[in-house]
Amino acid sequence: MIIVMSHQARPAQVEAVIERVREIGLRPEVSLGEDRTVIGVIGSNAYAYREAFSHLEGIQQILQITKPYKLASREFQPRDTVVSVAGVEIGGDEVVVMAGPCSVEGEEMLLETARFVASRGAKLLRGGAFKPRTSPYSFQGLGEDGLKMLATARTETGLRVVSEVVSAGDVELVAGYVDMLQIGTRNMQNYALLQEVGRSGKPVLLKRGMSATIEEWLLAAEYVLSQGNRDVVLCERGIRTFETATRFTLDLNSVPLVRELSHLPVMVDPSHGTGRWSLVRPLSLAAVAAGAQGLLLEVHPRPDQALSDGAQSLDFENFDLLMRQLRRLVEATAPEPV
Ligand code: PEP
Ligand code: MN
C-alpha cells in the first residue's frame, strides 16, 4: 500500500503516519517527491490495514500497489531513479557506457583496455575477478588479485569500476575494491546474495536471469531494495529461447516495458545477449534507440586471445566505431526542445 501525503502536509503529520505504520508492525519506506511525500507501507497484505490511518491528518490518498514488487514499481515512485556510482549518474540524461574485458586477465591488458575505453568516453571499467563459469574446468578468474588490478586501473584512469560478486560471503571483499557490484544472470535468484548486496551500501547492477520473466527480475530487484539499498540498475542481457543461432536472444522488448513498470534505470548488455562481436554494434544502437540508459560491453585488446568470451568481445577499432555512432544516435534521438 502507498500513502500519498497532500502537498500541504506538515513534517509532523508525515512523522505521525510513519509512526503509525511502525505501531501496526509494518515497515515504512519514504519517497520524497518534488511536491509531495509518498510513504510505502511494506508487509504482507498491508492494504488490509488502511483503516488504521483514517484519523490521521495530511493524507491525500491511500492506494494499493497492485504489482507483486512494490519498491521497484512506478506506482511507489513515479519519477525515474538516478543512481550515482561514485559520482557517475546512471538513469539521468546521458547514456553511460561500461566497457572492459569479460575477465580481468592481468594488469597490463586491463590498463591497456581501461586507457582506451576511457579515451573513447566510457565511464566505467568492467571486468570479472570472480567468474561464474558454466564448466568448473574453465578459467575461474583471478579473485582478489583481479580486484586489486581493477583498483589500480581506477586510480590511473579515473574510471569507476564494476565487477561481479558470486557469493554472499565475498560481498564485503568485492565491495572493498569496486564502485558497483554486479549480480550475474546465474545468480539473479540467489536470494541470500541479493540480500547481502542490499546491505553492502554499494550500487548494484542486476542482470536479468537468462530464464527469468520480467516480473521475476523486478522481484529480484525488490530483494535488494527491501534491504534499504535504493541504488539498483537493471541490465537486460538476453534470455534463452528456442533460437540457437545466437548465444542468447536479446529481449529488447524488456527495455521500454521495464521503464514503464519501474523507476529503476535499465541498461543492456549486447555482448552476452548475442554472443557474437559482429552483432554487438547494431544491437547496442537498437538498445539505446529502445530507451536503454546504458550499455555494458565486453572489449578486449586481442579478442582472439581472451581467456573468456573472446567471440563476443569488441576489439579497440570496433569499440571506437560504436562510440562514434552512438554519439550520433544520441543526438538524433534527443527529446525535441519544447
Ligand atoms: C559477465 O558480465 O561477464 C557475465 C558473466 O555476464 P552474465 O551473468 O550476463 O552471463
Ligand atoms: Mn563474459
mmCIF file of C-alpha atoms and ligand atoms in Angstrom:
data_model
loop_
_atom_site.group_PDB
_atom_site.id
_atom_site.type_symbol
_atom_site.label_atom_id
_atom_site.label_comp_id
_atom_site.label_asym_id
_atom_site.label_seq_id
_atom_site.Cartn_x
_atom_site.Cartn_y
_atom_site.Cartn_z
ATOM 1 C CA MET A 1 0.000 0.000 0.000
ATOM 2 C CA ILE A 2 1.141 3.569 -0.535
ATOM 3 C CA ILE A 3 0.097 6.589 1.430
ATOM 4 C CA VAL A 4 0.243 9.744 -0.614
ATOM 5 C CA MET A 5 0.578 12.786 1.627
ATOM 6 C CA SER A 6 -1.050 16.006 0.483
ATOM 7 C CA HIS A 7 1.353 18.638 -0.721
ATOM 8 C CA GLN A 8 0.499 20.867 2.245
ATOM 9 C CA ALA A 9 1.219 18.088 4.764
ATOM 10 C CA ARG A 10 3.446 19.258 7.589
ATOM 11 C CA PRO A 11 6.556 17.296 8.624
ATOM 12 C CA ALA A 12 4.868 16.380 11.926
ATOM 13 C CA GLN A 13 1.930 14.880 10.030
ATOM 14 C CA VAL A 14 4.280 12.821 7.881
ATOM 15 C CA GLU A 15 6.055 11.666 11.044
ATOM 16 C CA ALA A 16 2.746 10.659 12.638
ATOM 17 C CA VAL A 17 1.918 8.458 9.654
ATOM 18 C CA ILE A 18 5.356 6.827 9.727
ATOM 19 C CA GLU A 19 4.943 6.213 13.453
ATOM 20 C CA ARG A 20 1.545 4.596 12.923
ATOM 21 C CA VAL A 21 2.971 2.298 10.222
ATOM 22 C CA ARG A 22 5.543 1.052 12.732
ATOM 23 C CA GLU A 23 2.961 0.685 15.504
ATOM 24 C CA ILE A 24 0.919 -1.748 13.451
ATOM 25 C CA GLY A 25 4.009 -3.824 12.747
ATOM 26 C CA LEU A 26 4.596 -2.760 9.124
ATOM 27 C CA ARG A 27 7.621 -1.087 7.552
ATOM 28 C CA PRO A 28 7.613 2.464 6.164
ATOM 29 C CA GLU A 29 9.653 3.362 3.076
ATOM 30 C CA VAL A 30 9.605 7.069 2.441
ATOM 31 C CA SER A 31 9.936 8.583 -1.009
ATOM 32 C CA LEU A 32 10.377 12.349 -1.050
ATOM 33 C CA GLY A 33 8.884 13.610 -4.285
ATOM 34 C CA GLU A 34 9.187 17.094 -5.676
ATOM 35 C CA ASP A 35 5.884 18.332 -4.339
ATOM 36 C CA ARG A 36 4.672 15.573 -2.040
ATOM 37 C CA THR A 37 5.855 12.735 0.153
ATOM 38 C CA VAL A 38 4.826 9.179 -0.520
ATOM 39 C CA ILE A 39 5.086 6.523 2.181
ATOM 40 C CA GLY A 40 5.311 2.947 1.032
ATOM 41 C CA VAL A 41 3.899 0.552 3.605
ATOM 42 C CA ILE A 42 5.655 -2.772 3.315
ATOM 43 C CA GLY A 43 4.398 -6.016 4.771
ATOM 44 C CA SER A 44 2.189 -8.801 3.563
ATOM 45 C CA ASN A 45 -1.397 -7.701 2.979
ATOM 46 C CA ALA A 46 -0.607 -4.136 4.056
ATOM 47 C CA TYR A 47 -3.693 -2.732 2.307
ATOM 48 C CA ALA A 48 -5.900 -4.535 4.825
ATOM 49 C CA TYR A 49 -4.609 -2.074 7.450
ATOM 50 C CA ARG A 50 -5.719 1.061 5.606
ATOM 51 C CA GLU A 51 -8.380 1.864 8.244
ATOM 52 C CA ALA A 52 -5.593 2.375 10.784
ATOM 53 C CA PHE A 53 -4.832 5.668 9.063
ATOM 54 C CA SER A 54 -8.348 7.029 8.763
ATOM 55 C CA HIS A 55 -7.934 9.553 11.608
ATOM 56 C CA LEU A 56 -4.552 10.922 10.677
ATOM 57 C CA GLU A 57 -4.194 14.294 9.023
ATOM 58 C CA GLY A 58 -2.318 15.337 5.910
ATOM 59 C CA ILE A 59 -3.115 12.192 3.938
ATOM 60 C CA GLN A 60 -4.394 12.751 0.440
ATOM 61 C CA GLN A 61 -4.914 9.181 -0.707
ATOM 62 C CA ILE A 62 -4.245 5.577 0.221
ATOM 63 C CA LEU A 63 -3.596 3.302 -2.718
ATOM 64 C CA GLN A 64 -2.997 -0.363 -3.148
ATOM 65 C CA ILE A 65 0.158 -1.252 -5.079
ATOM 66 C CA THR A 66 -1.197 -3.845 -7.443
ATOM 67 C CA LYS A 67 2.153 -5.273 -8.546
ATOM 68 C CA PRO A 68 3.890 -8.040 -6.555
ATOM 69 C CA TYR A 69 7.031 -5.908 -6.469
ATOM 70 C CA LYS A 70 6.455 -2.708 -4.516
ATOM 71 C CA LEU A 71 9.545 -0.546 -4.048
ATOM 72 C CA ALA A 72 10.614 -1.233 -7.647
ATOM 73 C CA SER A 73 7.261 -0.157 -9.092
ATOM 74 C CA ARG A 74 6.339 3.114 -10.764
ATOM 75 C CA GLU A 75 3.280 3.140 -8.524
ATOM 76 C CA PHE A 76 5.524 3.603 -5.496
ATOM 77 C CA GLN A 77 7.848 6.084 -7.205
ATOM 78 C CA PRO A 78 6.639 7.801 -10.383
ATOM 79 C CA ARG A 79 9.867 9.690 -11.095
ATOM 80 C CA ASP A 80 12.966 7.985 -12.564
ATOM 81 C CA THR A 81 15.654 6.882 -10.153
ATOM 82 C CA VAL A 82 19.106 8.224 -10.908
ATOM 83 C CA VAL A 83 21.829 6.019 -9.434
ATOM 84 C CA SER A 84 25.138 7.637 -8.611
ATOM 85 C CA VAL A 85 28.126 5.335 -8.984
ATOM 86 C CA ALA A 86 30.800 7.305 -7.159
ATOM 87 C CA GLY A 87 29.549 10.424 -8.933
ATOM 88 C CA VAL A 88 28.719 8.911 -12.347
ATOM 89 C CA GLU A 89 24.963 9.154 -12.814
ATOM 90 C CA ILE A 90 23.020 6.314 -14.391
ATOM 91 C CA GLY A 91 19.415 6.978 -15.343
ATOM 92 C CA GLY A 92 19.929 10.696 -15.961
ATOM 93 C CA ASP A 93 20.426 12.469 -19.263
ATOM 94 C CA GLU A 94 23.442 10.529 -20.504
ATOM 95 C CA VAL A 95 23.803 7.029 -21.861
ATOM 96 C CA VAL A 96 26.510 5.515 -19.667
ATOM 97 C CA VAL A 97 28.937 3.041 -21.209
ATOM 98 C CA MET A 98 30.654 0.403 -19.060
ATOM 99 C CA ALA A 99 33.331 -1.443 -21.005
ATOM 100 C CA GLY A 100 36.211 -3.827 -20.478
ATOM 101 C CA PRO A 101 37.191 -7.450 -20.701
ATOM 102 C CA CYS A 102 34.952 -10.317 -19.670
ATOM 103 C CA SER A 103 37.610 -11.370 -17.133
ATOM 104 C CA VAL A 104 40.488 -9.495 -15.605
ATOM 105 C CA GLU A 105 43.381 -11.473 -17.095
ATOM 106 C CA GLY A 106 46.359 -9.403 -15.998
ATOM 107 C CA GLU A 107 47.331 -5.861 -15.078
ATOM 108 C CA GLU A 108 48.835 -4.865 -18.403
ATOM 109 C CA MET A 109 45.869 -5.884 -20.543
ATOM 110 C CA LEU A 110 43.474 -4.324 -18.066
ATOM 111 C CA LEU A 111 45.297 -0.989 -18.049
ATOM 112 C CA GLU A 112 45.615 -1.007 -21.831
ATOM 113 C CA THR A 113 41.863 -1.591 -22.134
ATOM 114 C CA ALA A 114 40.974 0.910 -19.424
ATOM 115 C CA ARG A 115 43.001 3.695 -21.039
ATOM 116 C CA PHE A 116 41.454 3.032 -24.412
ATOM 117 C CA VAL A 117 37.815 2.817 -23.337
ATOM 118 C CA ALA A 118 38.236 5.910 -21.147
ATOM 119 C CA SER A 119 39.678 7.833 -24.108
ATOM 120 C CA ARG A 120 36.566 6.990 -26.130
ATOM 121 C CA GLY A 121 34.052 8.054 -23.487
ATOM 122 C CA ALA A 122 33.343 5.007 -21.305
ATOM 123 C CA LYS A 123 32.609 5.968 -17.689
ATOM 124 C CA LEU A 124 33.048 2.600 -16.009
ATOM 125 C CA LEU A 125 35.505 -0.227 -16.430
ATOM 126 C CA ARG A 126 34.071 -3.731 -16.250
ATOM 127 C CA GLY A 127 35.987 -6.928 -15.623
ATOM 128 C CA GLY A 128 35.247 -10.124 -13.746
ATOM 129 C CA ALA A 129 37.585 -11.241 -10.978
ATOM 130 C CA PHE A 130 35.228 -13.962 -9.763
ATOM 131 C CA LYS A 131 33.780 -15.701 -12.812
ATOM 132 C CA PRO A 132 30.606 -17.805 -12.690
ATOM 133 C CA ARG A 133 31.623 -20.300 -15.413
ATOM 134 C CA THR A 134 29.296 -22.975 -16.716
ATOM 135 C CA SER A 135 32.125 -25.513 -16.547
ATOM 136 C CA PRO A 136 34.263 -25.957 -13.419
ATOM 137 C CA TYR A 137 37.256 -26.513 -15.725
ATOM 138 C CA SER A 138 37.019 -23.074 -17.382
ATOM 139 C CA PHE A 139 39.074 -20.077 -16.178
ATOM 140 C CA GLN A 140 37.556 -19.005 -12.857
ATOM 141 C CA GLY A 141 39.094 -15.538 -12.580
ATOM 142 C CA LEU A 142 41.989 -14.048 -10.609
ATOM 143 C CA GLY A 143 39.995 -13.414 -7.435
ATOM 144 C CA GLU A 144 41.329 -10.727 -5.109
ATOM 145 C CA ASP A 145 44.392 -10.133 -7.331
ATOM 146 C CA GLY A 146 41.989 -9.207 -10.121
ATOM 147 C CA LEU A 147 40.162 -6.801 -7.818
ATOM 148 C CA LYS A 148 43.467 -5.113 -6.976
ATOM 149 C CA MET A 149 44.150 -4.646 -10.674
ATOM 150 C CA LEU A 150 40.737 -3.046 -11.122
ATOM 151 C CA ALA A 151 41.506 -0.670 -8.263
ATOM 152 C CA THR A 152 44.828 0.239 -9.907
ATOM 153 C CA ALA A 153 43.098 0.919 -13.227
ATOM 154 C CA ARG A 154 40.576 3.081 -11.403
ATOM 155 C CA THR A 155 43.311 5.192 -9.827
ATOM 156 C CA GLU A 156 45.154 5.522 -13.099
ATOM 157 C CA THR A 157 42.217 6.384 -15.390
ATOM 158 C CA GLY A 158 39.510 7.795 -13.127
ATOM 159 C CA LEU A 159 37.072 5.195 -14.475
ATOM 160 C CA ARG A 160 34.681 3.786 -11.882
ATOM 161 C CA VAL A 161 34.781 0.008 -11.698
ATOM 162 C CA VAL A 162 32.106 -2.680 -11.709
ATOM 163 C CA SER A 163 32.756 -6.346 -11.037
ATOM 164 C CA GLU A 164 30.688 -9.411 -10.338
ATOM 165 C CA VAL A 165 30.213 -10.962 -6.919
ATOM 166 C CA VAL A 166 29.153 -14.601 -6.964
ATOM 167 C CA SER A 167 28.657 -15.468 -3.317
ATOM 168 C CA ALA A 168 27.257 -13.772 -0.250
ATOM 169 C CA GLY A 169 30.486 -14.442 1.643
ATOM 170 C CA ASP A 170 32.517 -12.399 -0.882
ATOM 171 C CA VAL A 171 30.356 -9.270 -0.871
ATOM 172 C CA GLU A 172 32.422 -7.410 1.703
ATOM 173 C CA LEU A 173 35.679 -8.257 -0.059
ATOM 174 C CA VAL A 174 34.488 -7.207 -3.524
ATOM 175 C CA ALA A 175 32.742 -4.098 -2.178
ATOM 176 C CA GLY A 176 36.067 -3.029 -0.689
ATOM 177 C CA TYR A 177 37.555 -2.616 -4.183
ATOM 178 C CA VAL A 178 34.772 -1.695 -6.598
ATOM 179 C CA ASP A 179 32.252 1.119 -7.080
ATOM 180 C CA MET A 180 29.419 -1.128 -8.229
ATOM 181 C CA LEU A 181 28.578 -4.780 -7.581
ATOM 182 C CA GLN A 182 27.379 -6.881 -10.496
ATOM 183 C CA ILE A 183 24.948 -9.735 -9.977
ATOM 184 C CA GLY A 184 25.203 -12.130 -12.887
ATOM 185 C CA THR A 185 22.438 -13.896 -14.732
ATOM 186 C CA ARG A 186 23.139 -17.197 -12.964
ATOM 187 C CA ASN A 187 22.685 -15.571 -9.587
ATOM 188 C CA MET A 188 19.621 -13.423 -10.196
ATOM 189 C CA GLN A 189 17.603 -15.677 -7.934
ATOM 190 C CA ASN A 190 20.294 -16.237 -5.306
ATOM 191 C CA TYR A 191 18.249 -14.520 -2.636
ATOM 192 C CA ALA A 192 20.886 -14.653 0.114
ATOM 193 C CA LEU A 193 23.322 -12.911 -2.249
ATOM 194 C CA LEU A 194 20.710 -10.321 -3.239
ATOM 195 C CA GLN A 195 20.048 -9.507 0.411
ATOM 196 C CA GLU A 196 23.748 -9.228 1.153
ATOM 197 C CA VAL A 197 24.379 -6.755 -1.697
ATOM 198 C CA GLY A 198 21.294 -4.944 -0.440
ATOM 199 C CA ARG A 199 23.178 -4.357 2.818
ATOM 200 C CA SER A 200 26.521 -3.527 1.170
ATOM 201 C CA GLY A 201 26.000 0.193 0.664
ATOM 202 C CA LYS A 202 27.222 -0.124 -2.973
ATOM 203 C CA PRO A 203 25.188 0.381 -6.144
ATOM 204 C CA VAL A 204 24.100 -2.899 -7.730
ATOM 205 C CA LEU A 205 23.989 -3.876 -11.395
ATOM 206 C CA LEU A 206 21.347 -6.585 -11.539
ATOM 207 C CA LYS A 207 21.429 -8.717 -14.647
ATOM 208 C CA ARG A 208 18.281 -10.457 -15.806
ATOM 209 C CA GLY A 209 18.284 -14.200 -15.237
ATOM 210 C CA MET A 210 18.556 -15.944 -18.582
ATOM 211 C CA SER A 211 15.317 -17.814 -17.856
ATOM 212 C CA ALA A 212 13.640 -15.163 -15.750
ATOM 213 C CA THR A 213 10.434 -13.353 -16.583
ATOM 214 C CA ILE A 214 10.370 -9.588 -16.236
ATOM 215 C CA GLU A 215 8.281 -9.958 -13.091
ATOM 216 C CA GLU A 216 10.845 -12.306 -11.526
ATOM 217 C CA TRP A 217 13.603 -9.860 -12.451
ATOM 218 C CA LEU A 218 11.788 -6.978 -10.759
ATOM 219 C CA LEU A 219 11.157 -9.153 -7.711
ATOM 220 C CA ALA A 220 14.897 -9.845 -7.579
ATOM 221 C CA ALA A 221 15.435 -6.062 -7.582
ATOM 222 C CA GLU A 222 12.877 -5.880 -4.762
ATOM 223 C CA TYR A 223 15.108 -8.138 -2.636
ATOM 224 C CA VAL A 224 17.924 -5.588 -2.910
ATOM 225 C CA LEU A 225 15.669 -2.550 -2.449
ATOM 226 C CA SER A 226 13.952 -4.063 0.566
ATOM 227 C CA GLN A 227 17.288 -4.146 2.397
ATOM 228 C CA GLY A 228 17.425 -0.364 2.152
ATOM 229 C CA ASN A 229 19.634 -0.136 -0.945
ATOM 230 C CA ARG A 230 17.892 2.093 -3.486
ATOM 231 C CA ASP A 231 20.799 2.099 -5.962
ATOM 232 C CA VAL A 232 19.782 -0.686 -8.315
ATOM 233 C CA VAL A 233 20.404 -0.624 -12.063
ATOM 234 C CA LEU A 234 18.749 -3.329 -14.162
ATOM 235 C CA CYS A 235 20.640 -4.927 -17.049
ATOM 236 C CA GLU A 236 18.971 -6.894 -19.840
ATOM 237 C CA ARG A 237 21.486 -9.468 -21.061
ATOM 238 C CA GLY A 238 19.490 -11.863 -23.215
ATOM 239 C CA ILE A 239 17.309 -14.848 -22.472
ATOM 240 C CA ARG A 240 17.068 -18.477 -23.524
ATOM 241 C CA THR A 241 14.676 -19.133 -26.376
ATOM 242 C CA PHE A 242 14.351 -21.881 -28.986
ATOM 243 C CA GLU A 243 16.824 -19.961 -31.164
ATOM 244 C CA THR A 244 20.309 -21.458 -31.209
ATOM 245 C CA ALA A 245 21.928 -19.330 -33.936
ATOM 246 C CA THR A 246 22.945 -16.785 -31.310
ATOM 247 C CA ARG A 247 24.139 -17.453 -27.758
ATOM 248 C CA PHE A 248 21.041 -15.833 -26.254
ATOM 249 C CA THR A 249 18.140 -13.796 -27.589
ATOM 250 C CA LEU A 250 18.460 -10.157 -26.609
ATOM 251 C CA ASP A 251 14.983 -9.212 -25.430
ATOM 252 C CA LEU A 252 14.747 -5.541 -26.264
ATOM 253 C CA ASN A 253 11.005 -5.591 -25.528
ATOM 254 C CA SER A 254 12.002 -5.545 -21.904
ATOM 255 C CA VAL A 255 13.702 -2.156 -22.114
ATOM 256 C CA PRO A 256 10.729 0.141 -22.739
ATOM 257 C CA LEU A 257 8.427 -2.205 -20.811
ATOM 258 C CA VAL A 258 10.553 -2.229 -17.662
ATOM 259 C CA ARG A 259 10.898 1.527 -17.916
ATOM 260 C CA GLU A 260 7.093 1.717 -17.834
ATOM 261 C CA LEU A 261 6.773 -0.686 -14.912
ATOM 262 C CA SER A 262 9.691 0.546 -12.819
ATOM 263 C CA HIS A 263 11.546 3.748 -11.968
ATOM 264 C CA LEU A 264 14.902 1.948 -11.916
ATOM 265 C CA PRO A 265 17.455 2.651 -14.682
ATOM 266 C CA VAL A 266 17.710 -0.006 -17.389
ATOM 267 C CA MET A 267 20.872 -0.948 -19.261
ATOM 268 C CA VAL A 268 21.600 -3.519 -21.943
ATOM 269 C CA ASP A 269 24.476 -5.965 -22.411
ATOM 270 C CA PRO A 270 24.567 -6.866 -26.113
ATOM 271 C CA SER A 271 27.814 -8.844 -25.708
ATOM 272 C CA HIS A 272 26.233 -11.691 -23.748
ATOM 273 C CA GLY A 273 22.882 -11.051 -25.420
ATOM 274 C CA THR A 274 24.224 -12.024 -28.829
ATOM 275 C CA GLY A 275 27.469 -13.913 -28.196
ATOM 276 C CA ARG A 276 28.968 -12.508 -31.428
ATOM 277 C CA TRP A 277 31.063 -9.392 -31.716
ATOM 278 C CA SER A 278 29.681 -8.546 -35.170
ATOM 279 C CA LEU A 279 26.175 -8.192 -33.707
ATOM 280 C CA VAL A 280 27.206 -6.077 -30.742
ATOM 281 C CA ARG A 281 27.288 -2.717 -32.526
ATOM 282 C CA PRO A 282 23.884 -2.981 -34.242
ATOM 283 C CA LEU A 283 22.231 -4.279 -31.067
ATOM 284 C CA SER A 284 23.865 -1.563 -28.968
ATOM 285 C CA LEU A 285 22.359 1.067 -31.209
ATOM 286 C CA ALA A 286 18.987 -0.687 -31.160
ATOM 287 C CA ALA A 287 19.098 -0.880 -27.352
ATOM 288 C CA VAL A 288 19.726 2.836 -26.978
ATOM 289 C CA ALA A 289 17.023 3.627 -29.542
ATOM 290 C CA ALA A 290 14.666 1.498 -27.424
ATOM 291 C CA GLY A 291 15.452 3.554 -24.323
ATOM 292 C CA ALA A 292 18.418 1.828 -22.682
ATOM 293 C CA GLN A 293 20.145 4.227 -20.287
ATOM 294 C CA GLY A 294 23.486 2.498 -20.513
ATOM 295 C CA LEU A 295 25.444 -0.277 -22.212
ATOM 296 C CA LEU A 296 27.667 -2.981 -20.752
ATOM 297 C CA LEU A 297 30.203 -4.033 -23.367
ATOM 298 C CA GLU A 298 32.983 -6.574 -23.496
ATOM 299 C CA VAL A 299 36.113 -5.073 -25.030
ATOM 300 C CA HIS A 300 39.477 -6.815 -25.313
ATOM 301 C CA PRO A 301 42.751 -5.638 -26.869
ATOM 302 C CA ARG A 302 43.173 -9.032 -28.591
ATOM 303 C CA PRO A 303 39.809 -10.854 -28.555
ATOM 304 C CA ASP A 304 41.274 -13.969 -30.190
ATOM 305 C CA GLN A 305 43.480 -14.465 -27.118
ATOM 306 C CA ALA A 306 40.833 -13.766 -24.473
ATOM 307 C CA LEU A 307 40.523 -16.276 -21.634
ATOM 308 C CA SER A 308 36.726 -15.917 -21.712
ATOM 309 C CA ASP A 309 34.106 -14.611 -24.133
ATOM 310 C CA GLY A 310 36.550 -13.552 -26.882
ATOM 311 C CA ALA A 311 33.996 -14.286 -29.611
ATOM 312 C CA GLN A 312 31.668 -11.599 -28.290
ATOM 313 C CA SER A 313 34.334 -9.043 -27.358
ATOM 314 C CA LEU A 314 34.871 -5.925 -29.431
ATOM 315 C CA ASP A 315 38.424 -5.008 -30.390
ATOM 316 C CA PHE A 316 39.511 -1.383 -29.963
ATOM 317 C CA GLU A 317 38.708 -0.418 -33.541
ATOM 318 C CA ASN A 318 35.134 -1.655 -33.336
ATOM 319 C CA PHE A 319 34.613 -0.122 -29.910
ATOM 320 C CA ASP A 320 35.775 3.202 -31.314
ATOM 321 C CA LEU A 321 33.372 2.889 -34.249
ATOM 322 C CA LEU A 322 30.494 2.046 -31.916
ATOM 323 C CA MET A 323 31.196 5.018 -29.654
ATOM 324 C CA ARG A 324 31.215 7.372 -32.628
ATOM 325 C CA GLN A 325 27.932 6.005 -33.975
ATOM 326 C CA LEU A 326 26.429 6.078 -30.523
ATOM 327 C CA ARG A 327 27.144 9.774 -30.181
ATOM 328 C CA ARG A 328 25.286 10.472 -33.415
ATOM 329 C CA LEU A 329 22.384 8.272 -32.394
ATOM 330 C CA VAL A 330 22.056 10.013 -29.035
ATOM 331 C CA GLU A 331 21.963 13.388 -30.785
ATOM 332 C CA ALA A 332 19.363 12.147 -33.263
ATOM 333 C CA THR A 333 17.074 10.740 -30.570
ATOM 334 C CA ALA A 334 17.357 13.585 -28.045
ATOM 335 C CA PRO A 335 13.940 14.851 -26.903
ATOM 336 C CA GLU A 336 12.637 17.680 -29.051
ATOM 337 C CA PRO A 337 13.032 21.120 -27.487
ATOM 338 C CA VAL A 338 9.744 22.433 -26.111
HETATM 339 C C1 PEP B 1 29.702 -11.089 -17.497
HETATM 340 O O1 PEP B 1 29.240 -9.938 -17.500
HETATM 341 O O2 PEP B 1 30.869 -11.372 -17.829
HETATM 342 C C2 PEP B 1 28.779 -12.221 -17.211
HETATM 343 C C3 PEP B 1 29.233 -13.371 -16.739
HETATM 344 O O3 PEP B 1 27.511 -11.935 -17.526
HETATM 345 P P1 PEP B 1 26.165 -12.798 -17.372
HETATM 346 O O4 PEP B 1 25.989 -13.006 -15.914
HETATM 347 O O5 PEP B 1 25.129 -11.922 -18.002
HETATM 348 O O6 PEP B 1 26.375 -14.081 -18.149
HETATM 349 MN MN MN B 2 31.528 -12.502 -20.230
#
